[in-house]
Each structure stands twice: as C-alpha cells, then as structure tokens.
mmCIF file of C-alpha atoms and ligand atoms in Angstrom:
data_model
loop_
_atom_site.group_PDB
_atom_site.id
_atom_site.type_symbol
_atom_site.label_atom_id
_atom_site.label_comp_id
_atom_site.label_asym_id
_atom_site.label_seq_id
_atom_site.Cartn_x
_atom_site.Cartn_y
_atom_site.Cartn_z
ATOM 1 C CA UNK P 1 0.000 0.000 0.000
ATOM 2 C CA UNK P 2 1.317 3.487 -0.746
ATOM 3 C CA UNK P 3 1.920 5.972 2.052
ATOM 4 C CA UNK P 4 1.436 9.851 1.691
ATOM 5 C CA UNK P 5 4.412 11.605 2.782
ATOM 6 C CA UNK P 6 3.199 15.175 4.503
ATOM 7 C CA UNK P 7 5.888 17.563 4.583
ATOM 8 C CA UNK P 8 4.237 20.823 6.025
ATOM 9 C CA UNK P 9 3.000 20.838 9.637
ATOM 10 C CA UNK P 10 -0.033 23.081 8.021
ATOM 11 C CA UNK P 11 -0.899 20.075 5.863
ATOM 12 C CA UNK P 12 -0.652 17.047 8.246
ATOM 13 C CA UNK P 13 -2.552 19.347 10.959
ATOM 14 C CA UNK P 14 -5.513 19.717 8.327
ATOM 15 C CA UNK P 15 -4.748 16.028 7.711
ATOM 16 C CA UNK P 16 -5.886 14.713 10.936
ATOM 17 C CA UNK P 17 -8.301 17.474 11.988
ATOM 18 C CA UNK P 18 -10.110 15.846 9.132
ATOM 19 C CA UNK P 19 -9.158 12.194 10.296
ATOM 20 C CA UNK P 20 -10.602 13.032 13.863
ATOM 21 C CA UNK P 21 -13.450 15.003 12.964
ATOM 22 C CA UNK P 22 -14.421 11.474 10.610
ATOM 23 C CA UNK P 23 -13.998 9.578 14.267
ATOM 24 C CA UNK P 24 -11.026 7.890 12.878
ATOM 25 C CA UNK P 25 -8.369 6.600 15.240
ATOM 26 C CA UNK P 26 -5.115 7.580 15.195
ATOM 27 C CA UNK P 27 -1.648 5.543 15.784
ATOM 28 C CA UNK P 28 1.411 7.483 15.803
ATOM 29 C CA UNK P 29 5.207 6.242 15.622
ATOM 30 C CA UNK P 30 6.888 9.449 16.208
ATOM 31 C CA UNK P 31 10.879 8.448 14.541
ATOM 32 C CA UNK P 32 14.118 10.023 13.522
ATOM 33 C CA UNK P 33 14.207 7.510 10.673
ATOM 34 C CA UNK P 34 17.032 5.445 9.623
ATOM 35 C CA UNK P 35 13.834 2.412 9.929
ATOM 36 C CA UNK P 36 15.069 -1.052 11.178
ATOM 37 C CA UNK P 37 12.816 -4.300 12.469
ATOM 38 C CA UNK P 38 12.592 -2.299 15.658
ATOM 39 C CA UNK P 39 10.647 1.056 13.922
ATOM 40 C CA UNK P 40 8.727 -1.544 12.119
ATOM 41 C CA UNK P 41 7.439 -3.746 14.845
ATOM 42 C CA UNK P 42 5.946 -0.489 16.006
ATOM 43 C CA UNK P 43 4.448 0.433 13.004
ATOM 44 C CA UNK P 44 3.018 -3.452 12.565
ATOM 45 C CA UNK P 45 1.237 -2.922 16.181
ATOM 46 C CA UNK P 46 -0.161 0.603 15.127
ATOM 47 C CA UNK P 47 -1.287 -0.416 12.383
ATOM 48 C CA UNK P 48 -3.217 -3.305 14.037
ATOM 49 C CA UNK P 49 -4.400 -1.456 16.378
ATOM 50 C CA UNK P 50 -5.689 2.200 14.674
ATOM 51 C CA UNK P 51 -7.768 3.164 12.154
ATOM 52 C CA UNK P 52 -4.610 5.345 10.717
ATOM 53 C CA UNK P 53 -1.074 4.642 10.889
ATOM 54 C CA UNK P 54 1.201 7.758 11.092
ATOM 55 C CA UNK P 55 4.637 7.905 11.457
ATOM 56 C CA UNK P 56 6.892 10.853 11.700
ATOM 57 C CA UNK P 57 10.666 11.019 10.566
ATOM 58 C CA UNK P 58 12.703 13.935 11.845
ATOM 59 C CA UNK P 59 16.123 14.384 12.930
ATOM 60 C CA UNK P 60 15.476 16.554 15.922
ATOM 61 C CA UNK P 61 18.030 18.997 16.656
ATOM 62 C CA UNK P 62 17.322 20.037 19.996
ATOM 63 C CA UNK P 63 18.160 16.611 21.386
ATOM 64 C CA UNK P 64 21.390 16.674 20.262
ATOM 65 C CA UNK P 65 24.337 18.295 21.989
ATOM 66 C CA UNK P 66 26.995 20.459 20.046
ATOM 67 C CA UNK P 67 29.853 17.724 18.944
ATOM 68 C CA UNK P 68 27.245 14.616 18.912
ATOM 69 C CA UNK P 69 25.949 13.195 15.780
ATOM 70 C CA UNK P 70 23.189 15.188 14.232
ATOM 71 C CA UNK P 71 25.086 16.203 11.180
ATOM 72 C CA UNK P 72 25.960 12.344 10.150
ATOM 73 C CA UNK P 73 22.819 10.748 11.742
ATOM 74 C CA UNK P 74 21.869 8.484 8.828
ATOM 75 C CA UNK P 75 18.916 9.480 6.865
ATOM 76 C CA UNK P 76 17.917 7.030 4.134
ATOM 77 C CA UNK P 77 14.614 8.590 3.528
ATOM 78 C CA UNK P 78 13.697 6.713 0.229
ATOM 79 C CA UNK P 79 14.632 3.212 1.823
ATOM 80 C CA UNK P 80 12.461 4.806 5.055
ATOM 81 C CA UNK P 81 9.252 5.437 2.753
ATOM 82 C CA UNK P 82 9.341 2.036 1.454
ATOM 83 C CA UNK P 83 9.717 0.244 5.062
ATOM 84 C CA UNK P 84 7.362 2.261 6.370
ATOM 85 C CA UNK P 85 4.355 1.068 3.125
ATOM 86 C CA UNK P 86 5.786 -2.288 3.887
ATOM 87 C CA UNK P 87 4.724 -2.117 8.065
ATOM 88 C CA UNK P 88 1.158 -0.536 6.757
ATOM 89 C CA UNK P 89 1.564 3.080 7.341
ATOM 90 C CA UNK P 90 -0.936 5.380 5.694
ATOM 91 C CA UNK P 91 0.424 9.416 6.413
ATOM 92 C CA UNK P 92 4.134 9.652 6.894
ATOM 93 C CA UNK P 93 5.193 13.343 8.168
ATOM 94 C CA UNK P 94 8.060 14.799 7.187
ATOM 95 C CA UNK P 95 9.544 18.478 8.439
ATOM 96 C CA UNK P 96 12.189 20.326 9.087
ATOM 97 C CA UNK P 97 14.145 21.919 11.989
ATOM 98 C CA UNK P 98 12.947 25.073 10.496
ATOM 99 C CA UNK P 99 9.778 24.527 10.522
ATOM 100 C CA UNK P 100 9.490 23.214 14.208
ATOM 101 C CA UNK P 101 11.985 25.524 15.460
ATOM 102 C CA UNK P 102 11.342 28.677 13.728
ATOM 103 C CA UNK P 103 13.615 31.983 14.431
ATOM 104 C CA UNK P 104 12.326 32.683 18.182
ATOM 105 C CA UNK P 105 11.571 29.962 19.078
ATOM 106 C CA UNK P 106 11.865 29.868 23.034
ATOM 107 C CA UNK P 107 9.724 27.203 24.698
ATOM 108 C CA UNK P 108 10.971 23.815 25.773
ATOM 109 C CA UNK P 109 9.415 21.101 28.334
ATOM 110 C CA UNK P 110 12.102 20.122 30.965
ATOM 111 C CA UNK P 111 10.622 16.918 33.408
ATOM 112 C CA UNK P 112 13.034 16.910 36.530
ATOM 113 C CA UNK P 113 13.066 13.505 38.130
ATOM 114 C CA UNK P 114 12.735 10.565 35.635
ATOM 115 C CA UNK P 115 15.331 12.101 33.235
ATOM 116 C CA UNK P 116 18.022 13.376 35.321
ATOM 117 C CA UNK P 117 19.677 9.466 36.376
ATOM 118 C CA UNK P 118 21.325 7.822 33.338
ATOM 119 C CA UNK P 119 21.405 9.132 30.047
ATOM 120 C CA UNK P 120 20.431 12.574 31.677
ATOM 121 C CA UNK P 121 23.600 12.195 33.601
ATOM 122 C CA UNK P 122 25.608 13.008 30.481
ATOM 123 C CA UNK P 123 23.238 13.823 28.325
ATOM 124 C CA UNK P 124 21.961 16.490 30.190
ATOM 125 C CA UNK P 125 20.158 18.366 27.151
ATOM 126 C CA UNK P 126 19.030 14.977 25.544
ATOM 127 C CA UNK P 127 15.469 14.972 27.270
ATOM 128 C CA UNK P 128 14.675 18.220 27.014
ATOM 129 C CA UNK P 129 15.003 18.298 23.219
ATOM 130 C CA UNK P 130 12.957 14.393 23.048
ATOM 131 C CA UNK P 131 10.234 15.803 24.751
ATOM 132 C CA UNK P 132 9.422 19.241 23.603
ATOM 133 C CA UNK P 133 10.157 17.296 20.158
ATOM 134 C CA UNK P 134 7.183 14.585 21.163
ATOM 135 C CA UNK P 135 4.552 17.210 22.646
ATOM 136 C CA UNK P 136 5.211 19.236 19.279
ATOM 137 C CA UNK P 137 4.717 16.302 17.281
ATOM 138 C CA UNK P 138 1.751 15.216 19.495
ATOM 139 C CA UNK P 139 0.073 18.607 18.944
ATOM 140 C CA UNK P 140 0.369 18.119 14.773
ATOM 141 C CA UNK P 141 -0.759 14.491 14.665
ATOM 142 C CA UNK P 142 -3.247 14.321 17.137
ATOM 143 C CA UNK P 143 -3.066 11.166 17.775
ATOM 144 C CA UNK P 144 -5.158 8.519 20.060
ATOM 145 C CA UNK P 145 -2.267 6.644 20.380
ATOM 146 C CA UNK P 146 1.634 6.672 20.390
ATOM 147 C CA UNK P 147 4.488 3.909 20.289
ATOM 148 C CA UNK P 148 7.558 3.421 21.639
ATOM 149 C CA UNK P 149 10.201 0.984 21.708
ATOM 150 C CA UNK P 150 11.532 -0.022 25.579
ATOM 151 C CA UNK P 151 15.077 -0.124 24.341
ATOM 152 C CA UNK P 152 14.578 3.400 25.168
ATOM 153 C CA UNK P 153 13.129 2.614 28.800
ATOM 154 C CA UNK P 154 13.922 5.862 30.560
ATOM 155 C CA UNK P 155 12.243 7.688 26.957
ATOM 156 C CA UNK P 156 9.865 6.078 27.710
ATOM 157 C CA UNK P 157 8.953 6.920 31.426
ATOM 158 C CA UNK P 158 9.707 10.121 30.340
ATOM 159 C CA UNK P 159 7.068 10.712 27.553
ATOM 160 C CA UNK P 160 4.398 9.102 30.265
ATOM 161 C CA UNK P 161 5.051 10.759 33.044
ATOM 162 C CA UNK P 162 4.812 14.542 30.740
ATOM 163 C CA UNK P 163 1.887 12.922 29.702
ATOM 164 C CA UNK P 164 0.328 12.539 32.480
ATOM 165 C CA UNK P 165 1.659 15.828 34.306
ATOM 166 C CA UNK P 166 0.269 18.024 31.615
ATOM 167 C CA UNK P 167 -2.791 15.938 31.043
ATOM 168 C CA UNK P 168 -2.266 15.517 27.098
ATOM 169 C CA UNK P 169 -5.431 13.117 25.918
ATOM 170 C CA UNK P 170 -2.988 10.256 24.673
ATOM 171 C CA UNK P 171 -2.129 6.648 25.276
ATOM 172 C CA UNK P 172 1.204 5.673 25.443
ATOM 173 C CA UNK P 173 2.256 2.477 24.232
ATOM 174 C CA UNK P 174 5.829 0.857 25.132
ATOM 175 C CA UNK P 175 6.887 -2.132 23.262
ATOM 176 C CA UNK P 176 9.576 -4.804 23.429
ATOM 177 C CA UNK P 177 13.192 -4.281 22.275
ATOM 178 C CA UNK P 178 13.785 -5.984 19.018
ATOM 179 C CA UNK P 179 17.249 -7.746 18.931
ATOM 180 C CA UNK P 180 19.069 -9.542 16.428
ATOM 181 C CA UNK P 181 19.421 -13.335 16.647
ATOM 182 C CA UNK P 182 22.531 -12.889 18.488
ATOM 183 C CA UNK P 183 21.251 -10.624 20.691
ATOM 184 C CA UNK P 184 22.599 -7.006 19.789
ATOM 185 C CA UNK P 185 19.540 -4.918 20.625
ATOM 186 C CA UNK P 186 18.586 -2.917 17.197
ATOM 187 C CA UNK P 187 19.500 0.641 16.799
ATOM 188 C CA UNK P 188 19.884 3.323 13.797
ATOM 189 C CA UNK P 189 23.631 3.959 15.301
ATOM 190 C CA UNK P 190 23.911 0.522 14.931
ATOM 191 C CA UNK P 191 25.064 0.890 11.461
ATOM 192 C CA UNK P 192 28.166 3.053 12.723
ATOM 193 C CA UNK P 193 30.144 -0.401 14.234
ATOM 194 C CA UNK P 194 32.972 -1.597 11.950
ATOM 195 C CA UNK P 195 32.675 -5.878 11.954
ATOM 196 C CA UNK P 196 35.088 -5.898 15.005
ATOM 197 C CA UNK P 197 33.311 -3.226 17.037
ATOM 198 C CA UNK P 198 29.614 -4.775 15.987
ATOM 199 C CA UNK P 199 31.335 -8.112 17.399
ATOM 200 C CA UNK P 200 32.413 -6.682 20.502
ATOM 201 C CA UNK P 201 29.007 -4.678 20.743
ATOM 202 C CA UNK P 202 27.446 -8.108 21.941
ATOM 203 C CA UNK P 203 29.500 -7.896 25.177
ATOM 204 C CA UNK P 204 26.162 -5.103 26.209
ATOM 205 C CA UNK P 205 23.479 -7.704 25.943
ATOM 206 C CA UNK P 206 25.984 -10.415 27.788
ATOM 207 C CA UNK P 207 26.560 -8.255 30.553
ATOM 208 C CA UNK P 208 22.448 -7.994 30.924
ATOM 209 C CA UNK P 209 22.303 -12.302 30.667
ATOM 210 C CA UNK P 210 25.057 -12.207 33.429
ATOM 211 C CA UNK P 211 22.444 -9.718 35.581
ATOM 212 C CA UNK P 212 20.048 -12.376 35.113
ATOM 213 C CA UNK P 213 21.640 -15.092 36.303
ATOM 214 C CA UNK P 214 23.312 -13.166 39.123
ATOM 215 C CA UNK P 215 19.960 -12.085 40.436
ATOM 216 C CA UNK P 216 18.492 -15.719 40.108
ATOM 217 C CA UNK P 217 21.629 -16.672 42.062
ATOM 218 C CA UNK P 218 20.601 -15.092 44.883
ATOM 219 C CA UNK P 219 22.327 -11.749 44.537
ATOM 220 C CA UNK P 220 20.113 -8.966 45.808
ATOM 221 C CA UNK P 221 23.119 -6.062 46.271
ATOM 222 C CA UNK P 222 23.432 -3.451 43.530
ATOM 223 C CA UNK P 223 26.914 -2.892 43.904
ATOM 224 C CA UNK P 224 27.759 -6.560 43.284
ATOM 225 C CA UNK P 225 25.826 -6.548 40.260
ATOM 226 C CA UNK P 226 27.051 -3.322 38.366
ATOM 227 C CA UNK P 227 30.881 -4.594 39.727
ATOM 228 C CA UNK P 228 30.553 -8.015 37.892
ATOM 229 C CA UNK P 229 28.732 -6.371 34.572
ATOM 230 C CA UNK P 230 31.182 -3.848 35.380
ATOM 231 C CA UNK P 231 34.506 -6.636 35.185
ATOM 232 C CA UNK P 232 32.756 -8.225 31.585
ATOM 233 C CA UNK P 233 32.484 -5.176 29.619
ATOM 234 C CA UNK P 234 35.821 -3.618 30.574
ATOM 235 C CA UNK P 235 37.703 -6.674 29.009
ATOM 236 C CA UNK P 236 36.620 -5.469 25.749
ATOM 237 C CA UNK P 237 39.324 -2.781 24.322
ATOM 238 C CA UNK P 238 36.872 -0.892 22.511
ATOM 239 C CA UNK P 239 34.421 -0.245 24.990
ATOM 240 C CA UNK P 240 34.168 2.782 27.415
ATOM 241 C CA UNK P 241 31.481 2.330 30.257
ATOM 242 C CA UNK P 242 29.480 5.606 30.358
ATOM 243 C CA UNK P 243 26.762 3.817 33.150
ATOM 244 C CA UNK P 244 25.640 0.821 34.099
ATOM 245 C CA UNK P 245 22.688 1.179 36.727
ATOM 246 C CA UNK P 246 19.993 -0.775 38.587
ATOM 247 C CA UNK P 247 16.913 1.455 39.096
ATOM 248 C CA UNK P 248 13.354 1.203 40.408
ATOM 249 C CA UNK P 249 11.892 0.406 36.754
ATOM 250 C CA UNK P 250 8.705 2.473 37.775
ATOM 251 C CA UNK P 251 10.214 5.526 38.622
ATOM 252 C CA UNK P 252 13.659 5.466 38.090
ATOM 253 C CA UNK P 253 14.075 5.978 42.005
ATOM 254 C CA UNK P 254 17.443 4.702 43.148
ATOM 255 C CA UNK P 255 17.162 1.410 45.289
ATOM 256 C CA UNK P 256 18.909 0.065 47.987
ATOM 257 C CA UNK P 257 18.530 -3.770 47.187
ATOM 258 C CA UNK P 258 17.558 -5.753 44.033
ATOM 259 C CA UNK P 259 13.772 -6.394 44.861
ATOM 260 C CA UNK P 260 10.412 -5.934 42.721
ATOM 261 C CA UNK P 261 10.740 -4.741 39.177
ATOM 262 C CA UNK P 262 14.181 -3.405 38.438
ATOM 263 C CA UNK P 263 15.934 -1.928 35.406
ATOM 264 C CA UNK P 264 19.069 -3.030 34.856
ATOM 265 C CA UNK P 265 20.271 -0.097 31.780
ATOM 266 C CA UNK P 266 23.384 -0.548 30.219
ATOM 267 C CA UNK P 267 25.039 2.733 28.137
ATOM 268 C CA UNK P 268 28.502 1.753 27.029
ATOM 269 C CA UNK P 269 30.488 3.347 23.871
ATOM 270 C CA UNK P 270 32.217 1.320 21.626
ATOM 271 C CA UNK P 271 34.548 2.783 19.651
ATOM 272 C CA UNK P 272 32.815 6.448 18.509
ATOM 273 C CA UNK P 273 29.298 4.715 18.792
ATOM 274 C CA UNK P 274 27.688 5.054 22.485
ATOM 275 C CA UNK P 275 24.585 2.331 22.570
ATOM 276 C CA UNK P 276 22.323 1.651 25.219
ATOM 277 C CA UNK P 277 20.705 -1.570 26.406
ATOM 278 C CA UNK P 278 18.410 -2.793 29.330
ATOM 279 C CA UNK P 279 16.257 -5.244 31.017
ATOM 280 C CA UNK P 280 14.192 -5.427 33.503
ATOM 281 C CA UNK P 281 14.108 -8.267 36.006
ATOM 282 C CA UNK P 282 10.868 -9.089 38.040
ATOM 283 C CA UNK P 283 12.300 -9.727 41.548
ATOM 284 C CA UNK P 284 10.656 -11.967 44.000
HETATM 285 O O1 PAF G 301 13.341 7.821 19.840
HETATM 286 C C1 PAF G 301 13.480 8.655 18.912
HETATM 287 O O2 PAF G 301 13.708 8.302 17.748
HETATM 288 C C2 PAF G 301 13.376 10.147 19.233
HETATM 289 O O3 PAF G 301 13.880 10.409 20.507
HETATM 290 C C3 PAF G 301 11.948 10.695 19.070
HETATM 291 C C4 PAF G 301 10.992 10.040 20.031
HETATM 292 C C5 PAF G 301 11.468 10.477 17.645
HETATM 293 C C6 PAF G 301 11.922 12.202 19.362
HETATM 294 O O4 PAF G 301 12.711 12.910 18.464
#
C-alpha cells in the first residue's frame, strides 16, 4: 500500500483534523528515521491497532548536543518510505528543523526527576530536546495513540510521566526491544560499528544475561551486580562504560537492594558509537 508523505506541519494538521473530525483513530510512531525491524514492529502494532497509521521522521536537533551526531545521523529517507508502506503506514510526516523551530523559538518542556539518572547524567540536554520534540509532534498528529520501543526505557517513562503531568489526551504504548538473533539490541547507530566493534558490541546484551543469572543466584546487592557487569564489559578494548545502573523500573528511584521490578540499563560506547541496552528483572 502506498503511504502519503506530509511535509508541512499546516498540511498534516488539516490532515488529521479531518481524520478526527471522521472519528477515525489515530496511531502514531513518532521516529528520527534510519527504519530497522525495531521502527517496524511499532508500526506493525499501530497499524493493528488504529484506524490510521502515522509515522513521523525527523532528525530533531534540539536533542542533540553540540559535537554529537546530528550532522551524520543516517537518513535514508527513500529506503524509510518504502519500510514504512511495507509495516502498513498510511500518512508519513516529514519536516524540518525550520519549521518546528522557527527563528524565536523559546519554549521547551524540561521533566526533573525521571530524566536526570542515566542518560540525563551526560546527556543532560538529551530529554529536554525528546520531549518538547514529542509534545510538538503530538500537537500536529493528534493522535489517540503513540508507540515506543523499551530499548529506550527511561524515553519512555519520560514521555508518560509529561503525559500525564500536563494531562495531554494520549495513550502511550511501550513495546519490546527488538534484537538480532545474536542478541545485539537494534538501533539506527547501529550501522556506525565496523565488523570488530559490531562483534564486541554483543558484550552489552551479555553483561544484561550475566544480571540475570546473578539475580536468580541469589544476589540482591546493587553494587555486586554493576561490579561483575562492570569486570565483563571492561575486558573489551573498545568499549568505554558511560553507566551501568539498577533502578526502580517504575520511577527510576534509586534502590537500595535488588527487589520488585528493576531496570538493569546498560550505556557503554564502543569505539565512537555510544549504545544503550536494558532489562528489567521481576524480583521476587
Ligand atoms: O526515539 C526517537 O527516535 C526520538 O527520541 C523521538 C521520540 C522520535 C523524538 O525525536
């Protein structure tokens, strides 16, 4: 099936006060393209589950800090467009940084407990820019409901808990990571890794089995956890730990001992590609 690409905000805002006003339901994948299996699993479940499938592709600036990789994020937007027919999508809405952030542009949403562990650690700018980026895009689309994937757990907490403090009339939807066979959880960066470092990448989602077995072990202290993950990952040259924490998975609240649902996130570099990684482990 072919999908519309939109490419003014004017238009898709039209677009789905139209949609809405028909009582049509509306599933959003907001994206910065650069599609893989993970994008499209999303799509696949929107599409199952709305009346429209939209999905958005933008690069956005504003969660990107000066020196990271906005200029050479990949964007294969022809290969995108086809993916994105393939996974059922009907409106696909494309803008630009101009367009969202015009000259004078001077309002951002900053949420100050879920996103300050982690990647807001050194990140700090990173959820600001998702989230005004979301709220923008929720306010042109309109939609009923939106997906994300839980590779991007603490994204994911973030976008629920704005939408709940500012009482935006949305469901949000958080989906499994999509991995390859051997494990490597699926990411757009992914495509950055040289065959050694893409090889050495699969120490991340080892260090999370190790977790796991730790935990059903017996091991219930933090500390002991992050030091063994901690010992795995640093015998890989490439690699450069930027975190690896255990957090309440509801909140993100730091915990004293490994008990009830707990994410175990993993951000590690390899090489000049930082990916990120977690699970979370229901703890008796
Ligand atoms: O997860 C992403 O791709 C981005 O953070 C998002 C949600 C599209 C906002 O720019």
């Amino acid at each position: 099936m072919k999908a519309e690409v939109i490419e003014t905000i004017r238009e898709m805002v039209g677009r789905t006060q139209r949609l809405r006003a028909k009582g049509k339901s509306i599933g959003f994948v907001p994206t910065m393209g650069a599609l893989h299996e993970g994008h499209l699993s999303l799509m696949r479940r929107s599409r199952a589950e709305n009346d429209v499938s939209v999905i958005s592709i933008f690069v956005n600036p504003t969660q990107f800090a000066p020196g990271e990789d906005f200029e050479e994020y990949p964007r294969p937007i022809a290969e995108d467009v086809r993916k994105a027919e393939e996974a059922g999508v009907d409106l696909i809405f494309t803008t630009t940084p101009e367009e969202m952030y015009p000259t004078g542009y001077s309002t951002f949403v900053e949420e100050e407990r879920v996103t300050r562990p982690l990647c807001g650690k050194t990140r700090p700018t990173f959820f600001r820019g998702v989230l005004t980026a979301v709220l923008k895009l929720c306010q042109i689309v309109r939609p009923h409901r939106v997906y994300f994937g839980e590779k991007d757990f603490q994204q994911c907490r973030a976008v629920q808990r704005m939408v709940s403090d500012f009482h935006l009339d949305v469901e949000i939807i958080s989906c499994p990571i999509v991995r390859e066979d051997d494990g490597l959880a699926l990411s757009s960066r992914n495509v950055y890794l040289s065959a050694s470092e893409r090889e050495e990448a699969l120490t991340i989602p080892k260090s999370l089995d190790l977790a796991e077995s730790l935990v059903s072990e017996g091991v219930r202290d933090p500390a002991v956890l992050v030091a063994r993950m901690t010992e795995l990952i640093t015998e890989i040259p490439s690699a450069r730990i930027d975190y690896i924490e255990t957090l309440s998975a509801d909140d993100l609240s730091t915990i004293e001992r490994l008990q009830g649902d707990v994410l175990v996130a993993v951000a590690v570099w390899i090489g000049k590609t930082r990916l990120i990684d977690n699970r979370v482990l229901a703890i008796g």
